[in-house]
Every structure is written in structure tokens, then in C-alpha cells.
Amino acid sequence: MSGEGVHAGKTALVTGSTSGIGLGIARALAATGANVIVNGLGSQDDIDKAMAEVSQGASGKVAYIGADLSQPGETAAMMAEAIEKFSAVDILVNNAGIQHVAPVHEFPVEKWDRIIAINLSASFHTIRAATPGMLEKGWGRIVNVASVHAFVASPYKSAYVSAKHGIAGLTRTVALELATHNITVNAICPGYVKTPLVTGQIADTARVRGITEEEVVRDVMLAAQPTKKLVTIGQVADLAVFLCSDAADGITGSLLPVDGGWSAQ
Ligand code: NAD
């Protein structure tokens, strides 16, 4: 989606943007002229690669602020540093997330706590810190990367599904609170997206089951996704850019599926 220059002078912070969907959104926002703050875990090499990718085609500044978002103190410090360096976070994309799969009676308590902390509570902390600057400027965009699991459940994902349902509630509540201030708050709800993580899983599953990668995608991973196609990072990033545009001014409190029809069933 083209939108070159539309966000010149604005600052976007994308959590979990050293990889996958967050990296795609950071790149796409950089192409709109916004300053982009990259955040996420990874080796120095991963971070350098992500920074180089986001910088390509960026006309604004690109900065990295590290923080382990499972720690509220680190999240607060990241937001304070962003606001100090760029005066405000005009566009906030809460994307960082992790997964763990296990039956509920075997679900490790520390995994539950970590998933709720990163996939849900961190978004509360970032929104809480970014909102005063947005209110002051009279403009803001908050995009939460949720999941089809904000609408529906799958077995063995109790923490993930709970966190994503929680993000749906947070999105709607904050949207109502900020509705008269030119600040929109929405969630993107992807089905299976072709991220490096998922690509690796496809190859592994094909090898283990002795079937082709196409069969893994169609019959194993996408059993619940009617299009039988993985969503692309670009499709999610384009929607994020659109939600940040003035054309999307009338969209707030919405949970937008990009799930190949999964949630229509
Ligand atoms: P990914 O593993 O490629 O990227 C996750 C990012 O979050 C990385 O940059 C990682 O460093 C960061 N992160 C993880 N823990 C962190 C922490 N404690 N502090 C700071 N950063 C942390 O995953 P992805 O597939 O791109 O997923 C991104 C988001 O999209 C997640 O919220 C995920 O739930 C959601 N999602 C993904 C899919 C999919 O199929 N890939 C589908 C629906 C929703």
C-alpha cells in the first residue's frame, strides 16, 4: 500500500518488530515517512538485520529500543525513552507475542504468567504511557495485533486464547475512552500468517509426516482456514498502514479479521 510521506514527522513504535509481522509493519510504516522505533528480542545480529530492513525505504529516523515486555518496568522505560527522544509516540502498534501449547492441567504456571504479561498486560502498559501524548496532540493511532483467537478458541492454547480475548476487550474499552479525541484503537486478527516461524514449522511437519509442504499447509495447518492459504505479512502490514491513515478515521473499536474466512464458520 502506498502512503509515502503521509506520516512524515510522526513517530511509530512497533513492539516485537525484530521478526515476522511486527517487522513487516515497521517496514511499511517507515515507508509512510514516520520515524519508527523497533523493539524486540533477539541477537545483536537479528536486531541489526531488522534495523537494516526497516531503514530501507525509510525517510524518517529508525531507532531501536530494547525491552523485555514481560517486565512492566522495562516496558515503562522503553516508552519513557521513546517519548523523550521523539516527543511522543503518535502511532503505537502492540504486536509482540509468544505462544505455548499444552493441556490446561499440564500448562506450566510460569508460561501462563509470561503469555498474559507479554500478549496482554504489555499492551495496557504501552497504551497507558502513550495516551497522554496523543491526547495532547489531538491525534493518535493504536493498532493491536490480536489473532483469530480473539474470537474463537483452539484446544491447548488456554493462555494465548485468554490473552487475545483480553486484547479484544482492551481495544474496545480504550477506543470508547478516546473516541472524541481523534485517537483510534483497533485490533487486527490474523489467522495463520506466513512468518519465518510458521515456514519452519511447515518444513518440519512435512519431513516428520512424509507429506509435501503444500499438504501440510492445506490439510494440517489450515484445516480451519477456508481459503487454504496462509495470510501474508504484507497483507497484515497493509491493513495496519490503512488503519493509521486518515481514511480510517471512522474505524475505531473494531476487531478486523485477516483470517482467510476462519472466523466466518
Ligand atoms: P514472531 O515470533 O516472528 O515475532 C514475535 C516478536 O515479538 C519478535 O520480534 C520477538 O522478539 C518479540 N517478542 C517476544 N517476546 C518478547 C518480549 N518478552 N519482549 C519484547 N519482545 C518480545 O511472531 P509473529 O508470528 O510475527 O507474531 C507477531 C504477533 O502476531 C503476535 O502477537 C502473534 O500472537 C500474532 N499472530 C501471529 C500469527 C501467525 O500465524 N504468525 C497469527 C495470529 C496472530
Short mmCIF file of C-alpha atoms and ligand atoms in Angstrom, two decimals:
data_model
loop_
_atom_site.label_atom_id
_atom_site.label_comp_id
_atom_site.label_asym_id
_atom_site.label_seq_id
_atom_site.Cartn_x
_atom_site.Cartn_y
_atom_site.Cartn_z
CA MET A 1 0.00 0.00 0.00
CA SER A 2 1.46 3.36 -0.93
CA GLY A 3 1.28 6.17 1.56
CA GLU A 4 4.66 7.71 1.08
CA GLY A 5 5.19 10.78 3.23
CA VAL A 6 1.74 10.74 4.88
CA HIS A 7 3.22 10.21 8.32
CA ALA A 8 6.30 12.42 7.96
CA GLY A 9 7.09 13.94 11.35
CA LYS A 10 5.09 11.32 13.23
CA THR A 11 6.62 8.58 15.35
CA ALA A 12 5.54 4.94 15.34
CA LEU A 13 6.59 2.36 17.91
CA VAL A 14 6.08 -1.29 16.93
CA THR A 15 6.61 -3.86 19.67
CA GLY A 16 8.12 -7.18 18.63
CA SER A 17 9.40 -5.78 15.34
CA THR A 18 12.67 -7.69 15.10
CA SER A 19 10.81 -10.52 13.33
CA GLY A 20 7.69 -11.62 11.45
CA ILE A 21 4.55 -9.50 11.40
CA GLY A 22 5.99 -6.70 13.54
CA LEU A 23 8.98 -6.32 11.24
CA GLY A 24 6.62 -6.14 8.25
CA ILE A 25 4.51 -3.46 9.93
CA ALA A 26 7.61 -1.47 10.94
CA ARG A 27 8.88 -1.55 7.34
CA ALA A 28 5.50 -0.50 5.96
CA LEU A 29 5.17 2.39 8.45
CA ALA A 30 8.73 3.53 7.71
CA ALA A 31 7.72 3.75 4.05
CA THR A 32 4.98 6.24 5.02
CA GLY A 33 7.67 8.64 6.29
CA ALA A 34 7.14 8.04 10.02
CA ASN A 35 10.04 7.75 12.43
CA VAL A 36 9.98 4.12 13.51
CA ILE A 37 11.03 2.64 16.82
CA VAL A 38 11.89 -1.03 16.57
CA ASN A 39 11.59 -3.24 19.64
CA GLY A 40 12.00 -6.95 20.19
CA LEU A 41 14.25 -9.67 21.46
CA GLY A 42 16.98 -11.41 19.51
CA SER A 43 20.72 -11.48 18.99
CA GLN A 44 22.58 -8.29 18.03
CA ASP A 45 22.74 -9.76 14.53
CA ASP A 46 18.93 -10.21 14.39
CA ILE A 47 18.45 -6.66 15.62
CA ASP A 48 20.95 -5.23 13.10
CA LYS A 49 19.23 -7.11 10.25
CA ALA A 50 15.80 -5.86 11.32
CA MET A 51 17.09 -2.28 11.59
CA ALA A 52 18.64 -2.53 8.11
CA GLU A 53 15.35 -3.83 6.66
CA VAL A 54 13.27 -1.10 8.30
CA SER A 55 15.78 1.59 7.26
CA GLN A 56 15.49 0.59 3.59
CA GLY A 57 12.96 2.98 2.11
CA ALA A 58 12.56 4.95 5.35
CA SER A 59 12.65 8.73 5.12
CA GLY A 60 12.21 9.27 8.86
CA LYS A 61 14.50 8.12 11.64
CA VAL A 62 14.76 4.49 12.69
CA ALA A 63 15.73 3.65 16.27
CA TYR A 64 15.87 0.51 18.36
CA ILE A 65 14.75 0.44 21.97
CA GLY A 66 15.16 -2.91 23.65
CA ALA A 67 12.83 -4.06 26.42
CA ASP A 68 11.60 -7.37 27.71
CA LEU A 69 7.89 -6.66 27.65
CA SER A 70 7.16 -9.33 30.23
CA GLN A 71 8.60 -6.80 32.71
CA PRO A 72 6.35 -3.75 33.34
CA GLY A 73 9.38 -1.72 34.48
CA GLU A 74 11.21 -2.35 31.19
CA THR A 75 8.05 -1.54 29.20
CA ALA A 76 7.68 1.77 31.07
CA ALA A 77 11.36 2.59 30.50
CA MET A 78 11.01 1.87 26.75
CA MET A 79 8.01 4.19 26.49
CA ALA A 80 9.75 6.93 28.50
CA GLU A 81 12.85 6.71 26.26
CA ALA A 82 10.69 6.83 23.11
CA ILE A 83 8.78 9.87 24.31
CA GLU A 84 11.96 11.61 25.45
CA LYS A 85 13.72 11.01 22.09
CA PHE A 86 10.76 11.68 19.77
CA SER A 87 8.48 13.85 21.99
CA ALA A 88 5.52 11.45 21.56
CA VAL A 89 4.51 8.06 20.22
CA ASP A 90 1.83 9.02 17.68
CA ILE A 91 1.32 5.51 16.34
CA LEU A 92 1.52 2.56 18.72
CA VAL A 93 1.46 -0.98 17.37
CA ASN A 94 1.25 -3.66 20.04
CA ASN A 95 2.46 -6.75 18.24
CA ALA A 96 4.91 -8.70 20.44
CA GLY A 97 3.57 -12.11 21.31
CA ILE A 98 4.52 -15.65 22.23
CA GLN A 99 2.75 -18.99 22.23
CA HIS A 100 2.79 -22.16 24.30
CA VAL A 101 0.69 -25.24 23.62
CA ALA A 102 -0.26 -27.71 26.39
CA PRO A 103 -3.39 -29.20 28.00
CA VAL A 104 -4.68 -26.90 30.74
CA HIS A 105 -3.89 -29.31 33.60
CA GLU A 106 -0.27 -29.53 32.42
CA PHE A 107 0.11 -25.89 31.41
CA PRO A 108 3.22 -24.53 33.16
CA VAL A 109 2.21 -21.71 35.52
CA GLU A 110 5.22 -19.61 34.52
CA LYS A 111 4.23 -19.94 30.82
CA TRP A 112 0.70 -18.76 31.65
CA ASP A 113 2.10 -15.74 33.51
CA ARG A 114 4.56 -14.90 30.73
CA ILE A 115 1.96 -15.14 27.94
CA ILE A 116 -0.51 -12.97 29.84
CA ALA A 117 2.29 -10.49 30.62
CA ILE A 118 3.60 -10.18 27.04
CA ASN A 119 0.45 -10.78 24.95
CA LEU A 120 -1.95 -8.77 27.14
CA SER A 121 -0.57 -6.71 30.03
CA ALA A 122 2.29 -5.15 27.99
CA SER A 123 -0.33 -3.55 25.71
CA PHE A 124 -2.04 -1.98 28.73
CA HIS A 125 1.32 -0.57 29.86
CA THR A 126 2.26 0.85 26.43
CA ILE A 127 -1.21 2.33 25.85
CA ARG A 128 -1.22 3.86 29.34
CA ALA A 129 2.13 5.55 28.61
CA ALA A 130 1.41 6.67 25.03
CA THR A 131 -2.07 8.10 25.57
CA PRO A 132 -1.21 11.39 27.36
CA GLY A 133 0.99 12.50 24.40
CA MET A 134 -1.71 11.52 21.89
CA LEU A 135 -4.33 13.47 23.88
CA GLU A 136 -2.04 16.48 23.96
CA LYS A 137 -1.55 16.38 20.18
CA GLY A 138 -5.19 15.56 19.48
CA TRP A 139 -4.25 12.67 17.20
CA GLY A 140 -3.21 9.08 17.63
CA ARG A 141 -3.44 5.57 16.26
CA ILE A 142 -3.28 2.39 18.31
CA VAL A 143 -3.22 -0.92 16.46
CA ASN A 144 -3.16 -4.14 18.45
CA VAL A 145 -2.11 -7.30 16.65
CA ALA A 146 -4.51 -9.83 18.15
CA SER A 147 -5.47 -13.07 16.40
CA VAL A 148 -8.43 -15.05 15.16
CA HIS A 149 -8.10 -16.38 18.71
CA ALA A 150 -9.62 -13.10 19.88
CA PHE A 151 -12.93 -14.55 18.54
CA VAL A 152 -12.60 -18.33 18.71
CA ALA A 153 -10.71 -20.89 20.77
CA SER A 154 -8.49 -23.83 19.90
CA PRO A 155 -7.62 -26.56 22.39
CA TYR A 156 -4.33 -26.46 24.33
CA LYS A 157 -3.90 -22.71 23.91
CA SER A 158 -5.58 -21.54 27.14
CA ALA A 159 -3.17 -18.69 27.90
CA TYR A 160 -2.88 -17.45 24.30
CA VAL A 161 -6.65 -17.51 23.67
CA SER A 162 -7.33 -15.82 27.03
CA ALA A 163 -4.77 -13.09 26.29
CA LYS A 164 -6.12 -12.49 22.78
CA HIS A 165 -9.73 -12.32 24.05
CA GLY A 166 -8.40 -9.85 26.63
CA ILE A 167 -6.83 -7.71 23.91
CA ALA A 168 -10.25 -7.57 22.23
CA GLY A 169 -11.74 -6.12 25.41
CA LEU A 170 -8.86 -3.70 25.92
CA THR A 171 -9.16 -2.50 22.29
CA ARG A 172 -12.89 -1.80 22.59
CA THR A 173 -12.65 -0.15 26.02
CA VAL A 174 -9.81 2.21 25.14
CA ALA A 175 -11.45 3.03 21.79
CA LEU A 176 -14.54 4.26 23.66
CA GLU A 177 -12.46 6.29 26.11
CA LEU A 178 -10.55 8.06 23.30
CA ALA A 179 -13.28 8.25 20.66
CA THR A 180 -13.75 12.01 20.75
CA HIS A 181 -10.02 12.79 20.65
CA ASN A 182 -9.05 11.75 17.09
CA ILE A 183 -7.38 8.65 18.51
CA THR A 184 -8.49 5.35 17.03
CA VAL A 185 -7.89 1.96 18.63
CA ASN A 186 -8.33 -1.21 16.61
CA ALA A 187 -7.17 -4.81 16.53
CA ILE A 188 -6.04 -6.86 13.56
CA CYS A 189 -6.98 -10.52 13.96
CA PRO A 190 -4.90 -12.74 11.68
CA GLY A 191 -5.33 -16.43 11.02
CA TYR A 192 -2.16 -18.35 10.13
CA VAL A 193 0.40 -15.92 8.73
CA LYS A 194 3.46 -16.90 6.74
CA THR A 195 6.13 -15.74 9.20
CA PRO A 196 9.61 -17.29 9.42
CA LEU A 197 8.36 -19.22 12.45
CA VAL A 198 5.47 -20.80 10.55
CA THR A 199 7.62 -21.52 7.47
CA GLY A 200 10.00 -23.53 9.65
CA GLN A 201 7.08 -25.46 11.15
CA ILE A 202 5.82 -26.35 7.67
CA ALA A 203 9.15 -27.85 6.62
CA ASP A 204 9.49 -29.79 9.88
CA THR A 205 5.95 -31.18 9.75
CA ALA A 206 6.36 -32.22 6.10
CA ARG A 207 9.51 -34.13 6.99
CA VAL A 208 8.01 -35.82 10.06
CA ARG A 209 4.73 -36.82 8.37
CA GLY A 210 6.25 -37.68 4.99
CA ILE A 211 3.90 -35.36 3.07
CA THR A 212 4.51 -32.34 0.89
CA GLU A 213 4.74 -28.80 2.27
CA GLU A 214 1.59 -27.93 0.28
CA GLU A 215 -0.25 -30.78 2.03
CA VAL A 216 0.95 -29.59 5.44
CA VAL A 217 -0.37 -26.10 4.78
CA ARG A 218 -3.71 -27.27 3.31
CA ASP A 219 -4.55 -30.32 5.42
CA VAL A 220 -2.75 -29.81 8.73
CA MET A 221 -2.22 -26.13 9.46
CA LEU A 222 -5.11 -24.67 7.53
CA ALA A 223 -7.77 -27.23 8.43
CA ALA A 224 -9.74 -24.32 9.94
CA GLN A 225 -8.80 -21.66 7.35
CA PRO A 226 -11.27 -21.94 4.42
CA THR A 227 -9.02 -20.28 1.80
CA LYS A 228 -6.37 -22.97 2.47
CA LYS A 229 -3.82 -20.23 2.02
CA LEU A 230 -1.57 -18.65 4.61
CA VAL A 231 -2.11 -14.94 5.14
CA THR A 232 0.96 -12.92 4.15
CA ILE A 233 2.86 -10.49 6.35
CA GLY A 234 2.29 -7.85 3.66
CA GLN A 235 -1.49 -8.26 3.90
CA VAL A 236 -1.40 -7.64 7.67
CA ALA A 237 1.05 -4.73 7.28
CA ASP A 238 -1.11 -3.07 4.59
CA LEU A 239 -4.12 -3.19 6.91
CA ALA A 240 -2.07 -1.68 9.74
CA VAL A 241 -0.97 1.17 7.47
CA PHE A 242 -4.57 1.73 6.37
CA LEU A 243 -5.77 1.84 9.99
CA CYS A 244 -3.15 4.52 10.67
CA SER A 245 -4.29 6.64 7.73
CA ASP A 246 -6.81 9.48 7.83
CA ALA A 247 -9.08 7.41 5.58
CA ALA A 248 -9.59 5.06 8.55
CA ASP A 249 -10.68 7.90 10.84
CA GLY A 250 -14.15 6.36 11.21
CA ILE A 251 -12.87 2.94 12.26
CA THR A 252 -12.36 2.53 15.98
CA GLY A 253 -13.03 -0.23 18.47
CA SER A 254 -13.02 -2.71 15.59
CA LEU A 255 -11.57 -6.21 15.54
CA LEU A 256 -10.66 -6.86 11.92
CA PRO A 257 -10.13 -10.48 10.87
CA VAL A 258 -7.48 -11.26 8.23
CA ASP A 259 -8.02 -14.97 8.56
CA GLY A 260 -8.95 -16.46 5.20
CA GLY A 261 -12.52 -16.95 6.43
CA TRP A 262 -11.65 -18.85 9.64
CA SER A 263 -13.95 -16.79 11.90
CA ALA A 264 -16.84 -16.90 9.38
CA GLN A 265 -17.51 -20.54 10.22
P1 NAD B 1 7.50 -13.83 15.73
O1 NAD B 1 7.92 -14.86 16.71
O2 NAD B 1 8.05 -13.87 14.35
O3 NAD B 1 7.74 -12.37 16.32
C1 NAD B 1 7.44 -12.05 17.65
C2 NAD B 1 8.13 -10.78 18.03
O4 NAD B 1 7.84 -10.50 19.41
C3 NAD B 1 9.67 -10.87 17.93
O5 NAD B 1 10.18 -9.63 17.47
C4 NAD B 1 10.09 -11.14 19.36
O6 NAD B 1 11.41 -10.71 19.64
C5 NAD B 1 9.07 -10.29 20.10
N1 NAD B 1 8.96 -10.68 21.50
C6 NAD B 1 8.68 -11.90 22.02
N2 NAD B 1 8.75 -11.85 23.37
C7 NAD B 1 9.10 -10.57 23.69
C8 NAD B 1 9.34 -9.90 24.92
N3 NAD B 1 9.27 -10.54 26.09
N4 NAD B 1 9.69 -8.60 24.88
C9 NAD B 1 9.81 -7.95 23.70
N5 NAD B 1 9.58 -8.53 22.52
C10 NAD B 1 9.22 -9.83 22.51
O7 NAD B 1 5.89 -13.94 15.71
P2 NAD B 1 4.80 -13.41 14.67
O8 NAD B 1 4.23 -14.62 14.05
O9 NAD B 1 5.29 -12.31 13.81
O10 NAD B 1 3.70 -12.84 15.71
C11 NAD B 1 3.53 -11.46 15.97
C12 NAD B 1 2.14 -11.25 16.57
O11 NAD B 1 1.15 -11.72 15.68
C13 NAD B 1 1.91 -11.99 17.90
O12 NAD B 1 1.19 -11.17 18.79
C14 NAD B 1 1.09 -13.19 17.47
O13 NAD B 1 0.27 -13.66 18.51
C15 NAD B 1 0.27 -12.58 16.34
N6 NAD B 1 -0.26 -13.58 15.42
C16 NAD B 1 0.58 -14.36 14.66
C17 NAD B 1 0.03 -15.29 13.79
C18 NAD B 1 0.88 -16.17 12.90
O14 NAD B 1 0.35 -17.10 12.28
N7 NAD B 1 2.17 -15.94 12.77
C19 NAD B 1 -1.36 -15.43 13.72
C20 NAD B 1 -2.17 -14.63 14.52
C21 NAD B 1 -1.60 -13.70 15.36
#
